[in-house]
Short mmCIF file of C-alpha atoms in Angstrom, two decimals:
data_model
loop_
_atom_site.label_atom_id
_atom_site.label_comp_id
_atom_site.label_asym_id
_atom_site.label_seq_id
_atom_site.Cartn_x
_atom_site.Cartn_y
_atom_site.Cartn_z
CA MET X 9 21.78 13.37 14.79
CA GLY X 10 25.20 15.07 14.99
CA THR X 11 25.92 18.69 14.06
CA GLY X 12 27.52 17.72 10.77
CA LYS X 13 24.65 15.45 9.80
CA ARG X 14 22.13 18.07 10.86
CA GLY X 15 23.84 20.61 8.62
CA LEU X 16 23.82 18.19 5.71
CA LEU X 17 20.13 17.44 6.22
CA THR X 18 19.30 21.15 6.42
CA ALA X 19 21.22 21.79 3.21
CA ALA X 20 19.51 18.84 1.54
CA VAL X 21 16.12 20.12 2.64
CA THR X 22 16.86 23.55 1.16
CA VAL X 23 18.12 22.20 -2.14
CA VAL X 24 15.46 19.53 -2.59
CA CYS X 25 12.61 21.85 -1.68
CA ALA X 26 13.92 24.49 -4.07
CA VAL X 27 14.31 22.01 -6.91
CA THR X 28 10.92 20.44 -6.24
CA VAL X 29 9.12 23.76 -6.07
CA LEU X 30 10.72 25.12 -9.21
CA ALA X 31 10.24 21.94 -11.20
CA ALA X 32 6.71 21.00 -10.17
CA PRO X 33 3.82 22.28 -12.32
CA GLY X 34 2.15 25.24 -10.71
CA THR X 35 4.66 25.60 -7.89
CA ALA X 36 7.22 28.11 -9.11
CA PHE X 37 8.31 30.59 -6.48
CA ALA X 38 9.37 33.34 -8.91
CA ALA X 39 8.94 36.54 -6.95
CA GLU X 40 8.97 39.93 -8.65
CA ARG X 41 12.20 41.78 -7.98
CA PRO X 42 12.75 45.51 -8.52
CA THR X 43 15.50 46.55 -10.87
CA PRO X 44 18.27 48.84 -9.60
CA GLY X 45 16.25 51.77 -10.90
CA GLY X 46 13.25 50.82 -8.85
CA SER X 47 11.02 49.56 -11.68
CA ALA X 48 9.61 46.07 -11.76
CA THR X 49 11.27 43.36 -13.78
CA PRO X 50 9.85 42.74 -17.27
CA GLY X 51 6.59 40.88 -17.11
CA ALA X 52 5.52 42.33 -13.75
CA SER X 53 1.84 43.17 -13.46
CA ALA X 54 0.76 46.76 -14.00
CA ALA X 55 -2.18 48.22 -12.15
CA PRO X 56 -5.38 48.63 -14.24
CA GLY X 57 -5.36 51.93 -16.04
CA ALA X 58 -1.67 52.61 -15.43
CA SER X 59 0.26 54.21 -18.28
CA ALA X 60 2.85 52.20 -20.15
CA ALA X 61 6.40 52.47 -18.90
CA PRO X 62 8.82 54.49 -21.01
CA GLY X 63 10.15 52.39 -23.81
CA ALA X 64 7.20 50.00 -23.77
CA THR X 65 5.84 48.77 -27.07
CA PRO X 66 3.05 51.13 -28.22
CA GLY X 67 -0.37 49.51 -28.04
CA ALA X 68 0.81 46.60 -25.82
CA SER X 69 -1.80 45.49 -23.28
CA PRO X 70 -0.74 45.59 -19.64
CA SER X 71 -0.60 42.25 -17.82
CA PRO X 72 -3.80 41.54 -15.87
CA ALA X 73 -3.58 41.91 -12.14
CA PRO X 74 -3.63 38.61 -10.23
CA PRO X 75 -6.87 37.81 -8.42
CA PRO X 76 -7.15 38.72 -4.74
CA ASN X 77 -5.52 36.36 -2.27
CA LYS X 78 -8.88 35.37 -0.83
CA ASP X 79 -9.93 33.97 -4.23
CA LEU X 80 -6.67 32.04 -4.55
CA GLU X 81 -7.11 30.79 -1.00
CA LYS X 82 -10.42 29.31 -2.09
CA VAL X 83 -8.65 27.69 -5.04
CA ARG X 84 -5.97 26.33 -2.71
CA ALA X 85 -8.58 24.94 -0.33
CA ARG X 86 -10.42 23.35 -3.24
CA LEU X 87 -7.22 21.76 -4.56
CA ASP X 88 -6.39 20.44 -1.09
CA ARG X 89 -9.81 18.78 -0.88
CA LEU X 90 -9.53 17.25 -4.33
CA TYR X 91 -6.07 15.84 -3.74
CA HIS X 92 -7.08 14.61 -0.29
CA ASP X 93 -10.07 12.79 -1.80
CA ALA X 94 -7.74 11.36 -4.44
CA ALA X 95 -5.44 10.12 -1.65
CA VAL X 96 -8.36 8.42 0.10
CA ALA X 97 -9.39 6.76 -3.17
CA THR X 98 -5.77 5.75 -3.79
CA ASP X 99 -5.65 4.03 -0.40
CA ALA X 100 -8.88 2.18 -1.29
CA TYR X 101 -7.36 1.17 -4.63
CA ASN X 102 -4.15 -0.06 -2.99
CA ALA X 103 -6.12 -2.01 -0.37
CA ALA X 104 -8.24 -3.68 -3.04
CA GLU X 105 -5.11 -4.42 -5.07
CA GLU X 106 -3.42 -6.01 -2.05
CA LYS X 107 -6.48 -8.14 -1.27
CA THR X 108 -6.80 -9.16 -4.92
CA GLU X 109 -3.19 -10.34 -4.98
CA LYS X 110 -3.63 -12.34 -1.77
CA GLN X 111 -6.86 -13.92 -2.99
CA SER X 112 -5.30 -14.81 -6.33
CA ALA X 113 -2.40 -16.46 -4.51
CA ARG X 114 -4.86 -18.34 -2.26
CA ILE X 115 -6.85 -19.55 -5.26
CA GLU X 116 -3.63 -20.77 -6.89
CA VAL X 117 -2.77 -22.76 -3.76
CA LEU X 118 -6.28 -24.22 -3.59
CA THR X 119 -6.18 -25.14 -7.26
CA GLN X 120 -2.96 -27.06 -6.66
CA LYS X 121 -4.50 -28.82 -3.64
CA ILE X 122 -7.58 -29.78 -5.66
CA THR X 123 -5.40 -31.19 -8.42
CA GLU X 124 -3.33 -33.19 -5.93
CA GLY X 125 -6.50 -34.38 -4.16
CA GLN X 126 -8.04 -35.58 -7.39
CA GLU X 127 -4.87 -37.47 -8.27
CA LYS X 128 -4.84 -39.08 -4.82
CA LEU X 129 -8.49 -40.04 -5.13
CA GLU X 130 -7.77 -41.70 -8.48
CA ARG X 131 -4.94 -43.72 -6.88
CA LEU X 132 -7.25 -44.83 -4.05
CA LYS X 133 -9.89 -45.86 -6.54
CA ASP X 134 -7.30 -47.91 -8.40
CA GLN X 135 -6.39 -49.66 -5.13
CA ALA X 136 -10.05 -50.37 -4.43
CA GLY X 137 -10.43 -51.72 -7.96
CA ALA X 138 -7.40 -53.99 -7.52
CA SER X 139 -8.94 -55.38 -4.33
CA ALA X 140 -12.22 -56.04 -6.10
CA ARG X 141 -10.45 -57.82 -8.94
CA ALA X 142 -8.52 -60.01 -6.47
CA GLN X 143 -11.80 -60.97 -4.82
CA TYR X 144 -13.23 -61.88 -8.19
CA ARG X 145 -10.30 -64.20 -8.87
CA THR X 146 -11.04 -66.09 -5.65
CA GLY X 147 -14.53 -66.90 -6.80
CA GLY X 148 -16.21 -63.86 -5.45
CA LEU X 149 -15.79 -64.87 -1.81
CA PRO X 150 -14.36 -62.24 0.49
CA PRO X 151 -11.24 -63.22 2.51
CA THR X 152 -13.34 -63.59 5.68
CA ALA X 153 -15.61 -66.21 4.08
CA GLN X 154 -12.66 -68.13 2.67
CA PHE X 155 -11.05 -68.15 6.09
CA LEU X 156 -14.17 -69.49 7.85
CA LEU X 157 -14.73 -72.25 5.26
CA SER X 158 -11.17 -73.58 5.46
CA ASP X 159 -10.68 -77.16 6.80
CA ASP X 160 -6.91 -76.78 7.10
CA PRO X 161 -5.96 -75.79 10.69
CA GLN X 162 -2.70 -74.19 9.59
CA ARG X 163 -4.45 -72.30 6.86
CA PHE X 164 -7.03 -71.26 9.47
CA ILE X 165 -4.28 -69.88 11.70
CA ASP X 166 -2.47 -68.14 8.84
CA GLY X 167 -5.70 -66.77 7.49
CA ALA X 168 -6.63 -65.14 10.78
CA GLY X 169 -3.76 -62.68 10.48
CA THR X 170 -4.39 -62.17 6.78
CA VAL X 171 -8.05 -61.35 7.35
CA LEU X 172 -7.22 -58.95 10.15
CA ASN X 173 -4.63 -57.18 8.04
CA GLY X 174 -7.00 -57.12 5.11
CA GLN X 175 -9.76 -55.56 7.18
CA ARG X 176 -7.37 -52.94 8.47
CA ALA X 177 -6.17 -52.15 4.94
CA THR X 178 -9.76 -51.94 3.67
CA ASN X 179 -10.80 -49.64 6.51
CA LYS X 180 -7.75 -47.47 5.93
CA LEU X 181 -8.52 -47.29 2.21
CA ILE X 182 -12.13 -46.35 2.84
CA GLY X 183 -11.05 -43.76 5.43
CA GLU X 184 -8.53 -42.19 3.07
CA MET X 185 -11.05 -42.01 0.25
CA THR X 186 -13.59 -40.40 2.57
CA ARG X 187 -11.10 -37.83 3.87
CA THR X 188 -9.86 -37.04 0.39
CA GLN X 189 -13.38 -36.50 -0.90
CA ARG X 190 -14.14 -34.26 2.10
CA ASP X 191 -10.94 -32.27 1.54
CA LEU X 192 -11.81 -31.82 -2.12
CA ARG X 193 -15.24 -30.46 -1.18
CA ASP X 194 -13.65 -28.07 1.35
CA TYR X 195 -11.04 -26.89 -1.16
CA ALA X 196 -13.72 -26.34 -3.78
CA ASP X 197 -15.91 -24.38 -1.34
CA ASP X 198 -12.93 -22.28 -0.22
CA ALA X 199 -11.93 -21.59 -3.82
CA ALA X 200 -15.49 -20.54 -4.68
CA ALA X 201 -15.54 -18.16 -1.70
CA GLN X 202 -12.17 -16.70 -2.71
CA TRP X 203 -13.42 -16.17 -6.25
CA ARG X 204 -16.44 -14.27 -4.92
CA LYS X 205 -14.19 -12.08 -2.75
CA LEU X 206 -11.84 -11.59 -5.69
CA GLU X 207 -14.69 -10.34 -7.83
CA VAL X 208 -15.86 -7.96 -5.09
CA ASN X 209 -12.37 -6.51 -4.71
CA ARG X 210 -11.90 -6.21 -8.45
CA LYS X 211 -15.02 -4.08 -8.57
CA ALA X 212 -13.85 -2.05 -5.57
CA LYS X 213 -10.48 -1.56 -7.25
CA ALA X 214 -12.12 -0.39 -10.49
CA ALA X 215 -14.43 2.01 -8.61
CA ALA X 216 -11.51 3.44 -6.61
CA LYS X 217 -9.48 3.87 -9.79
CA LYS X 218 -12.33 5.81 -11.34
CA ARG X 219 -12.58 8.06 -8.25
CA VAL X 220 -8.84 8.72 -8.24
CA LYS X 221 -8.82 9.72 -11.89
CA ARG X 222 -11.90 11.92 -11.47
CA GLN X 223 -10.45 13.83 -8.50
CA ILE X 224 -7.05 14.31 -10.12
CA SER X 225 -8.58 15.38 -13.44
CA GLU X 226 -10.75 17.98 -11.72
CA ALA X 227 -7.73 19.31 -9.80
CA GLU X 228 -5.67 19.52 -12.98
CA ARG X 229 -8.47 21.34 -14.82
CA LEU X 230 -8.70 23.82 -11.95
CA GLU X 231 -4.94 24.45 -12.04
CA ASP X 232 -4.92 24.73 -15.84
CA ARG X 233 -7.39 27.62 -15.68
CA LEU X 234 -4.92 29.68 -13.66
CA GLU X 235 -2.62 32.19 -15.32
CA LYS X 236 1.12 31.94 -14.76
CA LYS X 237 1.13 34.68 -12.13
CA GLU X 238 -1.81 33.07 -10.38
CA LYS X 239 0.06 29.78 -10.21
CA GLU X 240 3.11 31.55 -8.84
CA ARG X 241 1.05 33.33 -6.21
CA LEU X 242 -0.78 30.09 -5.37
CA ALA X 243 2.57 28.38 -4.84
CA GLN X 244 3.62 31.21 -2.55
CA LEU X 245 0.41 30.84 -0.53
CA GLU X 246 1.02 27.09 -0.24
CA ALA X 247 4.56 27.69 0.97
CA GLN X 248 3.39 30.31 3.46
CA ALA X 249 0.69 27.99 4.81
CA ALA X 250 3.20 25.15 5.18
CA HIS X 251 5.72 27.41 6.92
CA LYS X 252 3.05 28.73 9.27
CA ALA X 253 1.88 25.21 10.18
CA GLN X 254 5.47 23.98 10.75
CA THR X 255 6.33 27.01 12.88
CA LYS X 256 3.20 26.59 14.98
CA TRP X 257 4.04 22.90 15.46
CA LEU X 258 7.64 23.61 16.45
CA ASP X 259 6.55 26.40 18.80
CA THR X 260 4.69 23.83 20.89
CA GLY X 261 8.10 22.51 21.93
CA VAL X 262 7.21 19.07 20.62
CA LEU X 263 10.79 18.44 19.50
CA ASP X 264 12.41 19.52 22.76
CA ASP X 265 12.28 15.99 24.15
CA VAL X 266 12.72 14.12 20.86
CA LYS X 267 16.13 12.50 21.18
CA GLY X 268 15.42 9.05 19.75
CA LYS X 269 18.14 7.55 17.59
CA ALA X 270 17.28 5.46 14.56
CA SER X 271 17.48 1.71 14.87
CA GLU X 272 19.61 -0.17 12.36
CA GLN X 273 16.54 -1.03 10.28
CA GLY X 274 15.17 2.50 10.70
CA ARG X 275 18.43 3.93 9.38
CA LYS X 276 18.23 1.66 6.33
CA ALA X 277 14.62 2.69 5.71
CA VAL X 278 15.56 6.39 5.84
CA GLU X 279 18.49 5.78 3.48
CA PHE X 280 16.16 4.06 1.01
CA ALA X 281 13.61 6.89 1.19
CA THR X 282 16.38 9.50 0.77
CA ALA X 283 17.59 7.74 -2.38
CA GLN X 284 14.12 8.21 -3.91
CA LEU X 285 14.13 12.02 -3.61
CA GLY X 286 13.05 13.68 -6.83
CA LYS X 287 11.11 10.70 -8.19
CA PRO X 288 7.53 11.50 -9.24
CA TYR X 289 4.39 10.75 -7.29
CA VAL X 290 2.16 8.32 -9.18
CA TRP X 291 -0.92 6.97 -7.44
CA GLY X 292 -0.79 3.22 -6.88
CA ALA X 293 2.97 3.12 -7.56
CA GLU X 294 5.50 1.39 -5.30
CA GLY X 295 8.73 1.92 -7.21
CA PRO X 296 11.27 1.76 -8.44
CA ASP X 297 10.69 4.79 -10.68
CA SER X 298 7.69 6.39 -8.94
CA TYR X 299 5.74 6.14 -5.69
CA ASP X 300 2.62 7.13 -3.88
CA CYS X 301 2.89 7.98 -0.19
CA SER X 302 2.42 4.49 1.28
CA GLY X 303 4.21 2.89 -1.65
CA LEU X 304 7.32 4.80 -0.58
CA THR X 305 7.10 3.92 3.11
CA SER X 306 6.23 0.26 2.56
CA GLN X 307 9.05 -0.23 0.07
CA ALA X 308 11.53 1.58 2.32
CA TRP X 309 10.79 -0.76 5.20
CA ALA X 310 10.71 -3.82 2.94
CA ASP X 311 14.20 -2.84 1.79
CA ALA X 312 15.19 -2.60 5.45
CA GLY X 313 14.02 -6.18 5.97
CA ARG X 314 10.73 -5.46 7.72
CA PRO X 315 7.65 -5.85 5.45
CA ILE X 316 4.73 -3.67 6.55
CA PRO X 317 1.14 -3.16 5.30
CA ARG X 318 0.79 -1.51 1.90
CA THR X 319 -1.64 1.31 2.75
CA SER X 320 -1.36 4.23 5.14
CA GLN X 321 -4.61 3.24 6.85
CA GLU X 322 -3.41 -0.31 7.50
CA GLN X 323 -0.03 0.98 8.61
CA TRP X 324 -1.90 3.09 11.17
CA LYS X 325 -4.08 0.16 12.25
CA GLN X 326 -1.48 -2.58 12.44
CA LEU X 327 1.81 -0.97 13.50
CA ARG X 328 2.69 -0.01 17.04
CA HIS X 329 1.75 3.55 18.00
CA VAL X 330 4.34 5.74 19.70
CA ASP X 331 4.10 9.24 21.13
CA VAL X 332 5.31 12.07 18.93
CA GLU X 333 7.81 12.96 21.67
CA ASP X 334 9.28 9.46 21.38
CA MET X 335 9.59 9.27 17.61
CA ARG X 336 12.89 8.51 15.96
CA PRO X 337 14.13 8.49 12.34
CA GLY X 338 12.44 5.70 10.39
CA ASP X 339 9.12 6.01 12.23
CA LEU X 340 6.09 6.74 10.10
CA VAL X 341 4.03 9.89 10.62
CA ILE X 342 0.35 9.39 9.77
CA TYR X 343 -1.68 12.42 8.70
CA PHE X 344 -5.32 13.51 8.66
CA PRO X 345 -8.16 12.00 10.72
CA ASP X 346 -8.75 9.30 8.10
CA ALA X 347 -5.06 8.26 7.96
CA SER X 348 -4.99 9.06 4.25
CA HIS X 349 -1.34 10.17 4.09
CA VAL X 350 1.92 8.84 5.50
CA ALA X 351 5.50 10.07 5.58
CA MET X 352 8.80 8.87 7.01
CA TYR X 353 10.35 10.84 9.85
CA ALA X 354 13.94 11.73 8.92
CA GLY X 355 14.96 13.60 12.07
CA ASP X 356 15.28 17.29 13.03
CA GLY X 357 11.53 17.80 12.54
CA GLN X 358 11.68 16.78 8.86
CA ILE X 359 9.89 14.09 6.86
CA ILE X 360 10.46 12.43 3.50
CA HIS X 361 7.25 11.78 1.58
CA ALA X 362 5.55 11.51 -1.79
CA PRO X 363 3.08 14.43 -1.51
CA ARG X 364 0.55 14.21 -4.33
CA PRO X 365 0.13 14.06 -8.13
CA GLY X 366 2.27 16.61 -9.92
CA ARG X 367 4.90 16.56 -7.18
CA THR X 368 7.99 14.49 -6.44
CA VAL X 369 9.35 12.66 -3.42
CA THR X 370 10.64 15.47 -1.24
CA VAL X 371 11.67 16.66 2.22
CA ALA X 372 9.19 18.74 4.21
CA GLY X 373 8.43 19.84 7.73
CA ALA X 374 6.73 17.15 9.79
CA GLY X 375 4.20 19.67 11.09
CA THR X 376 3.03 21.01 7.73
CA MET X 377 -0.03 18.74 7.80
CA PRO X 378 -2.34 17.72 10.65
CA ILE X 379 -0.68 14.78 12.41
CA LEU X 380 -2.88 11.85 13.42
CA GLY X 381 -0.07 9.93 15.11
CA VAL X 382 3.21 8.10 14.76
CA VAL X 383 3.82 4.37 14.24
CA ARG X 384 6.97 2.27 14.51
CA PRO X 385 7.45 -0.65 12.11
CA ASP X 386 10.33 -2.26 14.03
CA ALA X 387 8.90 -1.95 17.53
#
């Protein structure tokens, strides 16, 4: 990436991160700033037992001190677990949804084949009926018997070919009817199996949906119990943890040898993902107004002309793995040991991703979460 583009990306990262942090619930980075006179800005916490500042309203209660960092760290760890579990359940929901769609499409195809097979079988039965009626009109004697009883030599000669052709036609008719009946049984068995799988995946989808909602609701209740200053401090702790993780990752020198340039499709995928910045995370969503993590990456690559699996776990399983040192813009970075999160590498150590409920599609450091590996859709 050239110097100009790198500067633009850095500026975009700064602006997007600032907007995202300030706009997202519970992630405001409003730090207390001293006034020119040295006193805290209005609304700053006073220590327990401290006297009111000159000019303060008589009888006004001082703001409660925020809880110790260690308590908020526990809250942050708990929120991370809840949202991680919600991400795992979201992946299960998306997988069940994808399987349900495929099975429904398969059942539709089988239904059409069964209908066509039944129509074909009816036509074959009509042909067999016509043959039976023709035999009846000749006195009930089959063509072979009529041929053998003929006294006319010419008729005998002509009849030989007729009988042979008739036998062939009859055998063909019987064969077609047998194959059609067998196909109908196979289609029916396949459709029944697909219906059973469909029901299993519908139940899995419903169970995953329930788990997602439960985890997110618990996380939201936990955040709602926090005071404004606690939320602000929690956001600061999150930012500090992310910065520490990114710095540690960069200090390994992992980017020193990363010089890969985006492919044409990779560039298109990054452009698509960039255009989604600021759109909300919604679990199970794949655009155009909202996304979950794998919904964003799968749609970005579909827009680039390369369809990929819907879920982060299947993206990890099915796409070609590449070394982190070899990654290039457009590659997908898979996170956590269970491959429950995915982001798109944008270059210069940055990713574009849909983080979690309550957040928006944003730019972040690629090393802010534990990396499982990197995959390349257009390998």
